[in-house]
PDB file of C-alpha atoms in Angstrom:
ATOM      1  CA  MET C 497      26.907 -78.618 -25.565  1.00  0.00           C
ATOM      2  CA  VAL C 498      25.496 -79.444 -21.080  1.00  0.00           C
ATOM      3  CA  LEU C 499      24.966 -83.231 -20.974  1.00  0.00           C
ATOM      4  CA  MET C 500      22.920 -84.375 -17.943  1.00  0.00           C
ATOM      5  CA  LEU C 501      23.005 -87.957 -17.263  1.00  0.00           C
ATOM      6  CA  CYS C 502      20.192 -89.135 -14.730  1.00  0.00           C
ATOM      7  CA  MET C 503      20.362 -93.314 -13.554  1.00  0.00           C
ATOM      8  CA  SER C 504      19.289 -95.447 -11.795  1.00  0.00           C
ATOM      9  CA  ALA C 505      21.595 -97.855 -10.767  1.00  0.00           C
ATOM     10  CA  CYS C 506      25.211 -95.815 -10.690  1.00  0.00           C
ATOM     11  CA  GLY C 507      25.357 -96.116  -6.651  1.00  0.00           C
ATOM     12  CA  LYS C 508      23.000 -93.357  -6.183  1.00  0.00           C
ATOM     13  CA  GLU C 509      19.798 -93.211  -5.285  1.00  0.00           C
ATOM     14  CA  GLN C 510      16.886 -92.490  -7.838  1.00  0.00           C
ATOM     15  CA  LYS C 511      12.870 -93.158  -7.313  1.00  0.00           C
ATOM     16  CA  ALA C 512      12.023 -95.697 -10.117  1.00  0.00           C
ATOM     17  CA  GLU C 513       8.995 -93.999 -11.786  1.00  0.00           C
ATOM     18  CA  THR C 514       6.293 -95.152 -14.134  1.00  0.00           C
ATOM     19  CA  LYS C 515       5.838 -94.054 -17.768  1.00  0.00           C
ATOM     20  CA  ASP C 516       2.407 -92.646 -17.478  1.00  0.00           C
ATOM     21  CA  GLU C 517       4.320 -90.537 -14.376  1.00  0.00           C
ATOM     22  CA  THR C 518       7.253 -89.339 -16.317  1.00  0.00           C
ATOM     23  CA  GLN C 519       4.842 -88.390 -19.076  1.00  0.00           C
ATOM     24  CA  ALA C 520       2.439 -86.628 -17.380  1.00  0.00           C
ATOM     25  CA  ILE C 521       5.334 -84.190 -15.701  1.00  0.00           C
ATOM     26  CA  THR C 522       6.560 -84.470 -19.585  1.00  0.00           C
ATOM     27  CA  GLU C 523       3.128 -82.529 -20.496  1.00  0.00           C
ATOM     28  CA  ALA C 524       3.090 -80.379 -17.706  1.00  0.00           C
ATOM     29  CA  GLU C 525       6.334 -78.470 -18.041  1.00  0.00           C
ATOM     30  CA  VAL C 526       5.994 -78.383 -21.570  1.00  0.00           C
ATOM     31  CA  ASN C 527       2.695 -77.092 -21.355  1.00  0.00           C
ATOM     32  CA  THR C 528       3.723 -74.394 -19.044  1.00  0.00           C
ATOM     33  CA  ASN C 529       6.222 -73.343 -21.765  1.00  0.00           C
ATOM     34  CA  LYS C 530       3.803 -73.172 -24.145  1.00  0.00           C
ATOM     35  CA  GLU C 531       1.544 -70.695 -21.854  1.00  0.00           C
ATOM     36  CA  SER C 532       4.865 -68.669 -21.686  1.00  0.00           C
ATOM     37  CA  GLY C 533       5.728 -68.782 -24.784  1.00  0.00           C
ATOM     38  CA  GLU C 534       9.367 -69.988 -24.413  1.00  0.00           C
ATOM     39  CA  LEU C 535       9.485 -73.006 -25.074  1.00  0.00           C
ATOM     40  CA  ILE C 536       7.427 -75.445 -27.621  1.00  0.00           C
ATOM     41  CA  SER C 537       8.357 -79.214 -27.359  1.00  0.00           C
ATOM     42  CA  GLU C 538       7.193 -81.995 -29.822  1.00  0.00           C
ATOM     43  CA  THR C 539       7.658 -85.732 -28.314  1.00  0.00           C
ATOM     44  CA  LYS C 540       8.202 -88.675 -31.246  1.00  0.00           C
ATOM     45  CA  GLU C 541       9.007 -92.370 -29.668  1.00  0.00           C
ATOM     46  CA  TYR C 542      10.920 -95.616 -30.359  1.00  0.00           C
ATOM     47  CA  THR C 543      11.228 -99.064 -29.505  1.00  0.00           C
ATOM     48  CA  GLY C 544      14.117 -99.896 -29.738  1.00  0.00           C
ATOM     49  CA  GLU C 545      15.256-103.900 -29.121  1.00  0.00           C
ATOM     50  CA  LYS C 546      15.491-103.838 -25.006  1.00  0.00           C
ATOM     51  CA  TYR C 547      14.277-100.280 -24.270  1.00  0.00           C
ATOM     52  CA  HIS C 548      11.474 -97.594 -25.544  1.00  0.00           C
ATOM     53  CA  TYR C 549      12.667 -94.317 -26.164  1.00  0.00           C
ATOM     54  CA  GLU C 550      10.462 -90.520 -26.402  1.00  0.00           C
ATOM     55  CA  ILE C 551      12.611 -88.231 -27.988  1.00  0.00           C
ATOM     56  CA  ILE C 552      11.487 -84.369 -27.279  1.00  0.00           C
ATOM     57  CA  GLU C 553      12.040 -82.324 -29.186  1.00  0.00           C
ATOM     58  CA  ASN C 554      12.025 -77.964 -27.284  1.00  0.00           C
ATOM     59  CA  ARG C 555      11.906 -75.311 -30.008  1.00  0.00           C
ATOM     60  CA  ASN C 556      12.142 -71.406 -28.961  1.00  0.00           C
ATOM     61  CA  ALA C 557       8.345 -70.051 -29.685  1.00  0.00           C
ATOM     62  CA  GLU C 558       9.246 -66.829 -31.331  1.00  0.00           C
ATOM     63  CA  TRP C 559      12.038 -68.211 -34.106  1.00  0.00           C
ATOM     64  CA  GLN C 560      10.706 -71.537 -33.754  1.00  0.00           C
ATOM     65  CA  GLU C 561      14.291 -72.883 -33.809  1.00  0.00           C
ATOM     66  CA  ILE C 562      15.139 -75.842 -31.521  1.00  0.00           C
ATOM     67  CA  VAL C 563      17.063 -74.953 -28.428  1.00  0.00           C
ATOM     68  CA  SER C 564      17.594 -78.610 -26.942  1.00  0.00           C
ATOM     69  CA  TRP C 565      16.785 -82.670 -27.204  1.00  0.00           C
ATOM     70  CA  GLN C 566      15.512 -84.582 -23.750  1.00  0.00           C
ATOM     71  CA  VAL C 567      15.644 -88.547 -24.543  1.00  0.00           C
ATOM     72  CA  ASN C 568      13.813 -90.122 -21.716  1.00  0.00           C
ATOM     73  CA  VAL C 569      15.088 -94.046 -21.621  1.00  0.00           C
ATOM     74  CA  TYR C 570      12.576 -97.601 -20.849  1.00  0.00           C
ATOM     75  CA  GLU C 571      12.284-100.734 -19.937  1.00  0.00           C
ATOM     76  CA  GLY C 572       8.972-101.973 -20.161  1.00  0.00           C
ATOM     77  CA  ASP C 573       7.168 -98.827 -18.129  1.00  0.00           C
ATOM     78  CA  LEU C 574       9.884 -98.156 -16.189  1.00  0.00           C
ATOM     79  CA  PHE C 575      11.516 -95.334 -16.294  1.00  0.00           C
ATOM     80  CA  ILE C 576      15.593 -95.511 -16.365  1.00  0.00           C
ATOM     81  CA  GLN C 577      17.535 -92.382 -17.561  1.00  0.00           C
ATOM     82  CA  GLU C 578      17.372 -88.946 -18.987  1.00  0.00           C
ATOM     83  CA  ILE C 579      19.351 -87.193 -21.445  1.00  0.00           C
ATOM     84  CA  TYR C 580      19.227 -83.685 -21.847  1.00  0.00           C
ATOM     85  CA  TYR C 581      21.838 -82.066 -24.722  1.00  0.00           C
ATOM     86  CA  GLU C 582      21.702 -78.645 -26.242  1.00  0.00           C
ATOM     87  CA  HIS C 583      20.841 -78.585 -30.001  1.00  0.00           C
ATOM     88  CA  ASP C 584      23.671 -78.335 -31.974  1.00  0.00           C
ATOM     89  CA  GLU C 585      24.179 -75.195 -33.759  1.00  0.00           C
ATOM     90  CA  ASP C 586      26.544 -75.982 -36.549  1.00  0.00           C
ATOM     91  CA  ALA C 587      23.641 -79.404 -37.355  1.00  0.00           C
ATOM     92  CA  GLY C 588      21.442 -78.894 -40.858  1.00  0.00           C
ATOM     93  CA  ALA C 589      19.203 -81.126 -42.164  1.00  0.00           C
ATOM     94  CA  LEU C 590      17.972 -83.421 -38.300  1.00  0.00           C
ATOM     95  CA  ALA C 591      17.453 -86.775 -39.963  1.00  0.00           C
ATOM     96  CA  ASP C 592      13.208 -88.380 -39.984  1.00  0.00           C
ATOM     97  CA  HIS C 593      11.912 -89.366 -36.565  1.00  0.00           C
ATOM     98  CA  GLU C 594      12.685 -92.816 -37.175  1.00  0.00           C
ATOM     99  CA  ASN C 595      15.970 -92.443 -37.265  1.00  0.00           C
ATOM    100  CA  ILE C 596      16.879 -90.513 -34.926  1.00  0.00           C
ATOM    101  CA  ILE C 597      17.514 -93.882 -33.037  1.00  0.00           C
ATOM    102  CA  TRP C 598      20.658 -96.227 -32.770  1.00  0.00           C
ATOM    103  CA  GLU C 599      21.102 -99.230 -31.301  1.00  0.00           C
ATOM    104  CA  ALA C 600      24.215-101.178 -32.123  1.00  0.00           C
ATOM    105  CA  ASP C 601      27.131-102.112 -31.060  1.00  0.00           C
ATOM    106  CA  VAL C 602      30.177-100.119 -31.478  1.00  0.00           C
ATOM    107  CA  ASN C 603      33.189-101.099 -28.824  1.00  0.00           C
ATOM    108  CA  PHE C 604      31.906-104.560 -29.320  1.00  0.00           C
ATOM    109  CA  ASP C 605      30.931-105.552 -25.771  1.00  0.00           C
ATOM    110  CA  GLY C 606      28.503-107.737 -26.406  1.00  0.00           C
ATOM    111  CA  PHE C 607      26.130-105.156 -25.496  1.00  0.00           C
ATOM    112  CA  LYS C 608      23.886-102.579 -27.558  1.00  0.00           C
ATOM    113  CA  ASP C 609      25.167 -98.756 -27.664  1.00  0.00           C
ATOM    114  CA  LEU C 610      22.387 -96.105 -28.238  1.00  0.00           C
ATOM    115  CA  LEU C 611      23.836 -93.623 -30.749  1.00  0.00           C
ATOM    116  CA  ILE C 612      21.497 -90.539 -31.930  1.00  0.00           C
ATOM    117  CA  CYS C 613      21.336 -89.024 -34.418  1.00  0.00           C
ATOM    118  CA  GLN C 614      22.551 -85.367 -34.719  1.00  0.00           C
ATOM    119  CA  GLY C 615      21.998 -84.142 -37.867  1.00  0.00           C
ATOM    120  CA  HIS C 616      23.710 -83.011 -41.124  1.00  0.00           C
ATOM    121  CA  TYR C 617      27.010 -81.606 -41.621  1.00  0.00           C
ATOM    122  CA  GLY C 618      28.988 -79.460 -43.982  1.00  0.00           C
ATOM    123  CA  ALA C 619      28.402 -78.896 -47.504  1.00  0.00           C
ATOM    124  CA  GLN C 620      28.524 -82.839 -47.313  1.00  0.00           C
ATOM    125  CA  GLY C 621      25.372 -83.633 -45.660  1.00  0.00           C
ATOM    126  CA  ALA C 622      27.370 -86.060 -43.481  1.00  0.00           C
ATOM    127  CA  LEU C 623      25.224 -87.506 -40.540  1.00  0.00           C
ATOM    128  CA  GLY C 624      26.229 -86.596 -37.445  1.00  0.00           C
ATOM    129  CA  TYR C 625      25.979 -88.175 -33.696  1.00  0.00           C
ATOM    130  CA  ARG C 626      26.017 -88.809 -30.362  1.00  0.00           C
ATOM    131  CA  CYS C 627      27.474 -92.098 -28.371  1.00  0.00           C
ATOM    132  CA  TYR C 628      25.751 -93.569 -25.116  1.00  0.00           C
ATOM    133  CA  LEU C 629      27.264 -96.496 -24.503  1.00  0.00           C
ATOM    134  CA  ALA C 630      25.635 -99.857 -22.488  1.00  0.00           C
ATOM    135  CA  ASN C 631      26.561 -99.771 -18.856  1.00  0.00           C
ATOM    136  CA  THR C 632      27.210-102.563 -18.771  1.00  0.00           C
ATOM    137  CA  ILE C 633      26.103-103.786 -14.960  1.00  0.00           C
ATOM    138  CA  ALA C 634      23.840-101.066 -14.675  1.00  0.00           C
ATOM    139  CA  ALA C 635      20.618-100.595 -17.105  1.00  0.00           C
ATOM    140  CA  GLY C 636      20.630 -97.328 -18.682  1.00  0.00           C
ATOM    141  CA  PHE C 637      23.813 -95.624 -20.060  1.00  0.00           C
ATOM    142  CA  ASP C 638      27.663 -93.975 -20.438  1.00  0.00           C
ATOM    143  CA  TYR C 639      28.142 -90.486 -22.466  1.00  0.00           C
ATOM    144  CA  CYS C 640      31.234 -91.504 -25.068  1.00  0.00           C
ATOM    145  CA  GLU C 641      32.452 -87.678 -25.313  1.00  0.00           C
ATOM    146  CA  GLY C 642      34.043 -87.271 -28.923  1.00  0.00           C
ATOM    147  CA  PHE C 643      32.008 -89.931 -31.326  1.00  0.00           C
ATOM    148  CA  GLU C 644      29.706 -87.217 -32.540  1.00  0.00           C
ATOM    149  CA  ASN C 645      33.351 -86.228 -34.936  1.00  0.00           C
ATOM    150  CA  ILE C 646      32.977 -89.375 -36.166  1.00  0.00           C
ATOM    151  CA  SER C 647      31.094 -88.568 -40.312  1.00  0.00           C
ATOM    152  CA  ASN C 648      28.800 -91.315 -41.634  1.00  0.00           C
ATOM    153  CA  PRO C 649      30.404 -93.690 -39.152  1.00  0.00           C
ATOM    154  CA  GLN C 650      29.418 -97.755 -40.084  1.00  0.00           C
ATOM    155  CA  ILE C 651      30.308-100.184 -37.732  1.00  0.00           C
ATOM    156  CA  ASP C 652      32.858-102.916 -38.806  1.00  0.00           C
ATOM    157  CA  PRO C 653      32.141-106.317 -36.847  1.00  0.00           C
ATOM    158  CA  VAL C 654      34.854-107.707 -39.196  1.00  0.00           C
ATOM    159  CA  ASN C 655      37.430-106.012 -37.774  1.00  0.00           C
ATOM    160  CA  LYS C 656      35.588-103.876 -35.303  1.00  0.00           C
ATOM    161  CA  CYS C 657      35.991-100.822 -35.845  1.00  0.00           C
ATOM    162  CA  ILE C 658      33.992 -97.837 -37.190  1.00  0.00           C
ATOM    163  CA  ARG C 659      34.393 -96.606 -40.458  1.00  0.00           C
ATOM    164  CA  SER C 660      34.323 -92.630 -41.780  1.00  0.00           C
ATOM    165  CA  MET C 661      33.722 -92.055 -45.240  1.00  0.00           C
ATOM    166  CA  ILE C 662      34.134 -88.550 -45.722  1.00  0.00           C
ATOM    167  CA  ARG C 663      34.388 -86.484 -49.960  1.00  0.00           C
ATOM    168  CA  SER C 664      37.231 -83.951 -49.284  1.00  0.00           C
ATOM    169  CA  ASN C 665      35.804 -82.753 -53.747  1.00  0.00           C
ATOM    170  CA  ALA C 666      34.667 -84.499 -56.707  1.00  0.00           C
ATOM    171  CA  VAL C 667      36.987 -86.721 -57.598  1.00  0.00           C
ATOM    172  CA  SER C 668      38.882 -87.922 -53.789  1.00  0.00           C
ATOM    173  CA  TYR C 669      37.599 -88.827 -50.824  1.00  0.00           C
ATOM    174  CA  TYR C 670      39.332 -89.950 -47.760  1.00  0.00           C
ATOM    175  CA  GLU C 671      38.177 -93.454 -45.728  1.00  0.00           C
ATOM    176  CA  GLU C 672      39.050 -93.341 -41.484  1.00  0.00           C
ATOM    177  CA  PHE C 673      39.506 -95.897 -39.276  1.00  0.00           C
ATOM    178  CA  TYR C 674      38.645 -96.167 -35.529  1.00  0.00           C
ATOM    179  CA  ALA C 675      39.091 -98.092 -32.180  1.00  0.00           C
ATOM    180  CA  TYR C 676      37.610 -98.349 -28.498  1.00  0.00           C
ATOM    181  CA  ASN C 677      40.219 -97.956 -26.658  1.00  0.00           C
ATOM    182  CA  GLY C 678      38.497 -98.641 -22.940  1.00  0.00           C
ATOM    183  CA  ALA C 679      37.781 -94.638 -23.314  1.00  0.00           C
ATOM    184  CA  ASP C 680      37.091 -93.229 -26.543  1.00  0.00           C
ATOM    185  CA  PHE C 681      37.244 -93.369 -30.400  1.00  0.00           C
ATOM    186  CA  VAL C 682      40.894 -92.725 -31.841  1.00  0.00           C
ATOM    187  CA  LEU C 683      41.837 -92.915 -35.390  1.00  0.00           C
ATOM    188  CA  ILE C 684      43.834 -95.876 -36.294  1.00  0.00           C
ATOM    189  CA  LYS C 685      44.174 -95.598 -40.044  1.00  0.00           C
ATOM    190  CA  LYS C 686      43.356 -93.314 -42.515  1.00  0.00           C
ATOM    191  CA  ASP C 687      42.865 -93.845 -46.769  1.00  0.00           C
ATOM    192  CA  THR C 688      42.798 -91.100 -49.604  1.00  0.00           C
ATOM    193  CA  TYR C 689      41.044 -92.574 -52.349  1.00  0.00           C
ATOM    194  CA  GLU C 690      41.635 -90.537 -55.618  1.00  0.00           C
ATOM    195  CA  TRP C 691      39.903 -90.666 -59.260  1.00  0.00           C
ATOM    196  CA  ASP C 692      41.621 -92.435 -62.357  1.00  0.00           C
ATOM    197  CA  ASP C 693      40.426 -91.437 -65.139  1.00  0.00           C
ATOM    198  CA  GLU C 694      42.523 -94.388 -67.236  1.00  0.00           C
ATOM    199  CA  SER C 695      40.085 -97.022 -65.125  1.00  0.00           C
ATOM    200  CA  ASN C 696      37.428 -95.441 -64.291  1.00  0.00           C
ATOM    201  CA  GLN C 697      37.480 -95.640 -60.809  1.00  0.00           C
ATOM    202  CA  TYR C 698      38.809 -94.870 -57.495  1.00  0.00           C
ATOM    203  CA  LYS C 699      41.965 -95.521 -56.818  1.00  0.00           C
ATOM    204  CA  LEU C 700      44.146 -95.628 -53.137  1.00  0.00           C
ATOM    205  CA  VAL C 701      46.673 -92.662 -53.798  1.00  0.00           C
ATOM    206  CA  HIS C 702      47.265 -93.411 -49.583  1.00  0.00           C
ATOM    207  CA  SER C 703      47.216 -94.786 -46.489  1.00  0.00           C
ATOM    208  CA  THR C 704      48.408 -93.682 -42.921  1.00  0.00           C
ATOM    209  CA  ASP C 705      48.508 -95.839 -40.166  1.00  0.00           C
ATOM    210  CA  SER C 706      47.913 -93.442 -36.185  1.00  0.00           C
TER     211      SER C 706
END
């Protein structure tokens, strides 16, 4: 997957653009793609706690397959950042547009981070997310590689970890626990549960600390 982050404040000079100016550029590009028959783009929007997001879905005009995504981040009318990445072909059904963006503090530093839903994976339809951590010095977000490997992430603010539940089969599942080490999210614990007919509930059968 290819990722390009254009940040407004990270030691590089970048001209700030208003939302209207950036939208005009995006619409021009979309129209050009439509006329050439290469891409068809659809824009969805989401307003978060601090930022507003434009989510642009690019499809192959001939086959109607999603090929890439672009997320434009704004603070008010000020353009902050563009996030671009290629669509993961392993992703199945996509989330509804209102559920694509998830703002949450995943590294527990007191700042809301950005999670972008990539879709459902596997027979169980587990959700996967790209993670962008809030830049606490400048505006915008920094990509955190590997978070998309955490299936069905759930935030545990009490234990300051990310929980992941994955079903193995009809009678067993396991929970994984991830913690942020300052660079990425690492597995710290894995619990395996199996169905017990006698007690009529799942029981912990194995636990491993990393």
